[in-house]
Short mmCIF file of C-alpha atoms in Angstrom, two decimals:
data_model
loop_
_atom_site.label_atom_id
_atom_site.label_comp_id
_atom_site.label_asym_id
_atom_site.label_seq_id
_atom_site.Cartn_x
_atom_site.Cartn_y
_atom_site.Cartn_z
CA UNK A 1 13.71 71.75 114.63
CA UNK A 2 14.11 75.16 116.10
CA UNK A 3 14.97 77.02 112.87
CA UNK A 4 11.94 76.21 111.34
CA UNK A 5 9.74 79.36 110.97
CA UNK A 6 5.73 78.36 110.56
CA UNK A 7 4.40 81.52 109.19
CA UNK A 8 1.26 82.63 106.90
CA UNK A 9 2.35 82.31 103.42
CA UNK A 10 2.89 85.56 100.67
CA UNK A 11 2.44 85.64 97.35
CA UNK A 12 6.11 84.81 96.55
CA UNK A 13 5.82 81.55 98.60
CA UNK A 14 3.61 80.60 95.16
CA UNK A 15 5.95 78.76 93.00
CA UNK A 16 7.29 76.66 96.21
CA UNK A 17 3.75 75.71 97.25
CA UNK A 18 3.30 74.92 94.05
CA UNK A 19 5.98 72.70 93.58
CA UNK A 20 5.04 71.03 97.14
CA UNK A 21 1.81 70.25 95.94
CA UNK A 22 2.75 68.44 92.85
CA UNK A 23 5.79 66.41 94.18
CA UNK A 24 2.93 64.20 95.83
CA UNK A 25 1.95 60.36 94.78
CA UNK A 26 -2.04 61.82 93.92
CA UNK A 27 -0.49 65.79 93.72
CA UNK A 28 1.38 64.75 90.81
CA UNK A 29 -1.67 64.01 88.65
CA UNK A 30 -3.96 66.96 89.56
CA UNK A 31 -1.35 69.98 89.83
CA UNK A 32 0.61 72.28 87.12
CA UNK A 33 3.77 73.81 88.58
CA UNK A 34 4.64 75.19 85.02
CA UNK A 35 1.69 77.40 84.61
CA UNK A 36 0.98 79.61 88.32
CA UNK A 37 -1.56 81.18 87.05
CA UNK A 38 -4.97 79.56 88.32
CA UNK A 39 -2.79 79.42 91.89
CA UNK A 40 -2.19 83.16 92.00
CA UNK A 41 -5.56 83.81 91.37
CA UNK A 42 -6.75 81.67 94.37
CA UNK A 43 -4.36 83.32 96.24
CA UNK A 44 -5.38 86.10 95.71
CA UNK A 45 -8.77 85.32 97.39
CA UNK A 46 -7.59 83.05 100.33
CA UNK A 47 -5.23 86.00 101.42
CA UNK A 48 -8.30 88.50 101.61
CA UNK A 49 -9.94 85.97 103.85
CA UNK A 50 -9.36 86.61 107.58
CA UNK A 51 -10.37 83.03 108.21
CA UNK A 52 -7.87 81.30 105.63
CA UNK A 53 -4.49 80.33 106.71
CA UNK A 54 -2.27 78.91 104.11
CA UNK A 55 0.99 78.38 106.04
CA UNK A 56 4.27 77.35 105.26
CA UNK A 57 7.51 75.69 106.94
CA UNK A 58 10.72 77.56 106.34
CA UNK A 59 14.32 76.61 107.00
CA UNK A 60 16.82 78.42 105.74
CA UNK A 61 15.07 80.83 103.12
CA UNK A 62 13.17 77.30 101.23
CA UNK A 63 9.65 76.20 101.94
CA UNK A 64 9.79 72.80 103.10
CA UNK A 65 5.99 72.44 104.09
CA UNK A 66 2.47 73.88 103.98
CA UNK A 67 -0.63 73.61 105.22
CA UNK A 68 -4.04 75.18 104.65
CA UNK A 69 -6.03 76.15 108.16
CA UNK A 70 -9.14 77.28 107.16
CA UNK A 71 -11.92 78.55 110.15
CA UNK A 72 -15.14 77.66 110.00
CA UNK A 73 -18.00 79.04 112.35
CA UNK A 74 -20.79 77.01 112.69
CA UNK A 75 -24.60 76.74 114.50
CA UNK A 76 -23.70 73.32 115.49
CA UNK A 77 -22.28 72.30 119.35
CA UNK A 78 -23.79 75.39 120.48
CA UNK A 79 -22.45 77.76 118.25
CA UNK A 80 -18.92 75.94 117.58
CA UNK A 81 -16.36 77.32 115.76
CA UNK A 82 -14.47 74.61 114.40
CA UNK A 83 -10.98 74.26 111.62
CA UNK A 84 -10.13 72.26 108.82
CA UNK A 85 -6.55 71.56 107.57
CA UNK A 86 -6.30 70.66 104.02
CA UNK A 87 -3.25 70.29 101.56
CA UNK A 88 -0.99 69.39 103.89
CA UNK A 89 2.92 68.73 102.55
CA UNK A 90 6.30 68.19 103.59
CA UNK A 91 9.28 68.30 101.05
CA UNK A 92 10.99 64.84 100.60
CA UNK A 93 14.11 66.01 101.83
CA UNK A 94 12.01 66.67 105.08
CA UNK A 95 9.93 63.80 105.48
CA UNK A 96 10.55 61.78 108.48
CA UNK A 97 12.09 64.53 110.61
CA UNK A 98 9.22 65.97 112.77
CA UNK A 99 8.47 68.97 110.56
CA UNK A 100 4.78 67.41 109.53
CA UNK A 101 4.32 66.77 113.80
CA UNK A 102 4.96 70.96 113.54
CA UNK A 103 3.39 71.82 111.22
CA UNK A 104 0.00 69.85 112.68
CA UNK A 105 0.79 71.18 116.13
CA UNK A 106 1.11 74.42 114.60
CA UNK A 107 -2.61 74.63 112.82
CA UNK A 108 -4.00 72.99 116.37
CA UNK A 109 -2.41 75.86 118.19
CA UNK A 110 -3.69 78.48 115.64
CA UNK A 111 -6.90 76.72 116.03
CA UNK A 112 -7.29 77.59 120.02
CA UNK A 113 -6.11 80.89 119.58
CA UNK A 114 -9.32 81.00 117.22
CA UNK A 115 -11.52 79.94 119.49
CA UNK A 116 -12.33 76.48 117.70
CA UNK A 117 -13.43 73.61 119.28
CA UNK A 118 -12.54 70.91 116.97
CA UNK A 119 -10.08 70.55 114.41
CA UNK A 120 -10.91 68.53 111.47
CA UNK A 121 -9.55 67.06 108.57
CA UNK A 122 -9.79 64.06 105.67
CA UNK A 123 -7.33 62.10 104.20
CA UNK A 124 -7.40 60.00 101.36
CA UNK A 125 -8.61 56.32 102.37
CA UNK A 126 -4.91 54.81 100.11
CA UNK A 127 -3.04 57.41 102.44
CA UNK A 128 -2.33 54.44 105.22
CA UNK A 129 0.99 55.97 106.60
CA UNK A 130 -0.86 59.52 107.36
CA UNK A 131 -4.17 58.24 109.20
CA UNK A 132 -1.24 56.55 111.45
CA UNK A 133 0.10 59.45 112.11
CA UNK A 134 -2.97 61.64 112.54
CA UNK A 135 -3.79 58.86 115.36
CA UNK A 136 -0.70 59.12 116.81
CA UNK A 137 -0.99 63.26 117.11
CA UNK A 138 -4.56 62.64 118.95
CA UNK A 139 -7.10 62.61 115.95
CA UNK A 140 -9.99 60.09 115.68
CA UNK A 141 -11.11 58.73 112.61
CA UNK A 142 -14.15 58.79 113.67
CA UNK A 143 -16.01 59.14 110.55
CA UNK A 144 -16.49 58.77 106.66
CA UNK A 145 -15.14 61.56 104.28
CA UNK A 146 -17.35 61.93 101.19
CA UNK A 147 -16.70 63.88 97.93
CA UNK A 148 -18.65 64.75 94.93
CA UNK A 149 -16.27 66.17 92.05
CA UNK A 150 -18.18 69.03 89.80
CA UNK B 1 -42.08 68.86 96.71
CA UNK B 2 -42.91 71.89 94.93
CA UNK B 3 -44.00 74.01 98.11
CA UNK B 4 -40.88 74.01 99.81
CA UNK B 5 -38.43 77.09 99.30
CA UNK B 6 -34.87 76.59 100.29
CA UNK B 7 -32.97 80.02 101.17
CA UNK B 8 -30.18 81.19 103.28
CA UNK B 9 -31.57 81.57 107.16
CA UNK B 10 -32.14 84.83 108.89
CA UNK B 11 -31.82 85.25 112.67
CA UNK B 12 -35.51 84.43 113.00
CA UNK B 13 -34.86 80.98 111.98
CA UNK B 14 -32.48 80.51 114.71
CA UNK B 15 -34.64 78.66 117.16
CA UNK B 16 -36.06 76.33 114.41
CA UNK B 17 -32.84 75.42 113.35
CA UNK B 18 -31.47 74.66 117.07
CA UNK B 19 -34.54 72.73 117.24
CA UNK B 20 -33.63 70.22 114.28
CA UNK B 21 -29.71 70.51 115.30
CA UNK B 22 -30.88 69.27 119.23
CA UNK B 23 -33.34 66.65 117.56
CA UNK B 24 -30.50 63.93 116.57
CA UNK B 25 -29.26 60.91 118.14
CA UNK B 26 -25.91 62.42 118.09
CA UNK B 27 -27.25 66.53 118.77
CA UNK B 28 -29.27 65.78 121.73
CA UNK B 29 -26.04 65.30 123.46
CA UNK B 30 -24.57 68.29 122.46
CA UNK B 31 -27.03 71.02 121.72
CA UNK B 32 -28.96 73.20 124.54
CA UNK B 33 -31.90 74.79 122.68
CA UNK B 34 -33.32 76.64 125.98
CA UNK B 35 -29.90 78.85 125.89
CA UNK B 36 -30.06 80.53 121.99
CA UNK B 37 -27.06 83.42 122.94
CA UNK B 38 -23.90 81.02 121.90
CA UNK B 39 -25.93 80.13 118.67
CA UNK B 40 -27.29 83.96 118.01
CA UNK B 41 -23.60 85.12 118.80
CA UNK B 42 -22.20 82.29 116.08
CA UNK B 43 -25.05 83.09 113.39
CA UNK B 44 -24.25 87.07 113.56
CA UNK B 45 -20.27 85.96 112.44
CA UNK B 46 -21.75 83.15 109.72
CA UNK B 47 -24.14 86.23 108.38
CA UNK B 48 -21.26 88.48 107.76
CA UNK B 49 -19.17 85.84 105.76
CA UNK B 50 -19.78 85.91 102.10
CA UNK B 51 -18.40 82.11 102.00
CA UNK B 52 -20.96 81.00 104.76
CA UNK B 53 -24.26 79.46 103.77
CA UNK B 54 -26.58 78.64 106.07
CA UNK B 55 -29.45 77.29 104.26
CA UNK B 56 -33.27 76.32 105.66
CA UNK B 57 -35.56 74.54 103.63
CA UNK B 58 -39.31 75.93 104.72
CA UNK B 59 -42.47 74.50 104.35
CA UNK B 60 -46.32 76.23 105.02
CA UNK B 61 -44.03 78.99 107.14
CA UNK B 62 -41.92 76.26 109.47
CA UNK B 63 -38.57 75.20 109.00
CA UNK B 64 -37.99 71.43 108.40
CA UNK B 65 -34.67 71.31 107.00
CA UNK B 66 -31.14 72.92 107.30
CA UNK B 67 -27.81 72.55 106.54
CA UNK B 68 -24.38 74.73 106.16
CA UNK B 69 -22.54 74.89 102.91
CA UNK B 70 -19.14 76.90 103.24
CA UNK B 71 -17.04 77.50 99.90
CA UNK B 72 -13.57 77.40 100.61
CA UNK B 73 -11.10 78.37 98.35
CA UNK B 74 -7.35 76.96 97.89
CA UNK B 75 -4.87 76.47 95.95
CA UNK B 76 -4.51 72.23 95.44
CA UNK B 77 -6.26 71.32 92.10
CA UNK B 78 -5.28 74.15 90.15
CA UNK B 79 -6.17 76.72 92.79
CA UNK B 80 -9.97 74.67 93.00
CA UNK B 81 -12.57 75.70 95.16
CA UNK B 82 -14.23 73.53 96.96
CA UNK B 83 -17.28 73.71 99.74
CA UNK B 84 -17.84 72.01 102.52
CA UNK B 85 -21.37 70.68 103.96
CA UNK B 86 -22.34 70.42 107.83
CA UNK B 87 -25.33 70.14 109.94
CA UNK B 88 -27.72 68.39 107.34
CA UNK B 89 -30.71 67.72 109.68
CA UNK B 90 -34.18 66.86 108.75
CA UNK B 91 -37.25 67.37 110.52
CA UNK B 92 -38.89 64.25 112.03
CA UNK B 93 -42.29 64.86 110.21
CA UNK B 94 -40.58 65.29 106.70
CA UNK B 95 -37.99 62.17 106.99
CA UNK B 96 -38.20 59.57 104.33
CA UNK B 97 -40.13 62.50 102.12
CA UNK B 98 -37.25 63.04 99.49
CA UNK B 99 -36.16 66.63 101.43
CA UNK B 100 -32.83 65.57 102.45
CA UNK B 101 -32.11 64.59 98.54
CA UNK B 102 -33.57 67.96 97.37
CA UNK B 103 -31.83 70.28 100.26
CA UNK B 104 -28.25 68.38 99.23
CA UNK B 105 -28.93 68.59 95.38
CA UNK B 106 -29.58 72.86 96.21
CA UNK B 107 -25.86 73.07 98.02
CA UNK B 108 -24.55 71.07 95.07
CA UNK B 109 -25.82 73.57 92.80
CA UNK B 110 -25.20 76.59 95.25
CA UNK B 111 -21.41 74.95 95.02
CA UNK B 112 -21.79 74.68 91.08
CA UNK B 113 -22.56 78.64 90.85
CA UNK B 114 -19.96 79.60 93.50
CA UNK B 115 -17.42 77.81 90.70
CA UNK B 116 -16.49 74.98 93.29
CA UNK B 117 -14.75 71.68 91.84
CA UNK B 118 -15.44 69.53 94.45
CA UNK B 119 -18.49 69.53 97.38
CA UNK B 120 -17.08 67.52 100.21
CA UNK B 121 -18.84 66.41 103.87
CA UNK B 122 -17.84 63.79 106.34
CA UNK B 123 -20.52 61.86 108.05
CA UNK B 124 -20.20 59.91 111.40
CA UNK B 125 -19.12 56.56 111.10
CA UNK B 126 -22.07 55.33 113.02
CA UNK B 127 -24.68 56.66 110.43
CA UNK B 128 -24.57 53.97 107.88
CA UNK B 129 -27.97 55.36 106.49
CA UNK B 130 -26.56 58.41 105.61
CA UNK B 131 -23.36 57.12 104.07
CA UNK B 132 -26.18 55.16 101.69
CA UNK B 133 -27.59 58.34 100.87
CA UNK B 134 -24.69 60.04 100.17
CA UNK B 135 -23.63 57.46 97.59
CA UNK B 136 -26.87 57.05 96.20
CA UNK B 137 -26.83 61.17 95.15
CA UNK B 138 -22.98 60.11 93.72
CA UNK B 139 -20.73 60.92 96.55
CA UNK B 140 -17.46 58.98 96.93
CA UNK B 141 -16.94 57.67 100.77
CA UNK B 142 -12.91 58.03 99.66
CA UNK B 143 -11.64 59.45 102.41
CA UNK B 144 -11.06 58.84 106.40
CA UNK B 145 -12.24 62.01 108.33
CA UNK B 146 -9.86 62.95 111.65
CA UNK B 147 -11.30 65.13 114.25
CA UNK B 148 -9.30 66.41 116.96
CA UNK B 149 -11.29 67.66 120.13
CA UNK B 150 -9.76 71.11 121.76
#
């Protein structure tokens, strides 16, 4: 896997992370690679953000993954700064081959360099295959992971 | 419930709020409210961050609720922004008194303003009277949440 580049993502990464996002069994319901706009306008805001990471996994000039490492201080655990990964995505042709094991490996060493003391993240209770293999990288699912759509 | 306010904390609410965070089954283990630096040093970095909410919900002048609501933007769901609530802790006096329902209806509707999609929290698996009171104000327990320890 050692030309694989894990790097912060720019604004012409868009259409790719896009297009990662929707080719996903829930993704593909909630996501709109024909029209960028609403995702260049988050961009926009997440790259101002010192403590936003969206990443992505490059081989060969094409995205083939992404992540987004966001870091969150916090009062609690004496002051604990802690991370959450979110959107995390490997391209089909890439699944299976150790890139998500990167890219994971890649937002926990991001997170030390941070200073955080946990690393956190939820996945979708009908995503059996990933909670194996957040267990197997050295998370606990050690608790419930509630959400309340506006 | 009329006479409580809810606003975002100052530094002077620091040692009330290590107070509630230390009185826990769970934050008695982990908190050390005789040393406030690490949490004074943490709260100075949460004050600066537009995204960073920590609320307090004060009664007749002392503090008897808190949590932290951070709005995170991304780009999954259309570029959605979403927040994110920790540290919900109630003081022992006001337990069972309907303030843990108001102080998570105020981040909803903090989250509502802020244009969020989704409010999400994870709660420890052993609290099985909070997950009821999550679902009872209409949050979805659909996820697994993963914590990694650094």
């Amino acid at each position: 896997m050692s030309d694989i580049e894990i790097r912060r993502a720019t604004a012409d990464d868009i259409p790719a992370i896009v297009a990662l996002l929707a080719d996903d069994e829930l993704g593909a319901l909630r996501e709109t690679p024909d029209d960028l706009t609403p995702y260049r306008t988050a961009f926009d805001r997440l790259a101002k953000d010192p403590n936003q990471y969206v990443a992505v996994a490059v081989r060969e000039g094409q995205v083939i993954g992404t992540l987004q490492l966001t870091i969150i201080p916090g009062l609690s655990r004496r002051g604990a700064t802690r991370s959450i990964i979110e959107g995390v995505r490997i391209h089909a042709d890439a699944r299976g081959s150790g890139l998500g094991t990167e890219l994971i490996e890649w937002a926990i060493a991001t997170s030390r360099t941070e200073g955080c003391r946990l690393v956190q993240l939820t996945s979708d209770a009908v995503r059996v295959d990933a909670h194996r293999f957040y267990e197997r990288l050295g998370f606990e699912a050690s608790h419930l992971g509630f959400k309340y759509q506006l």
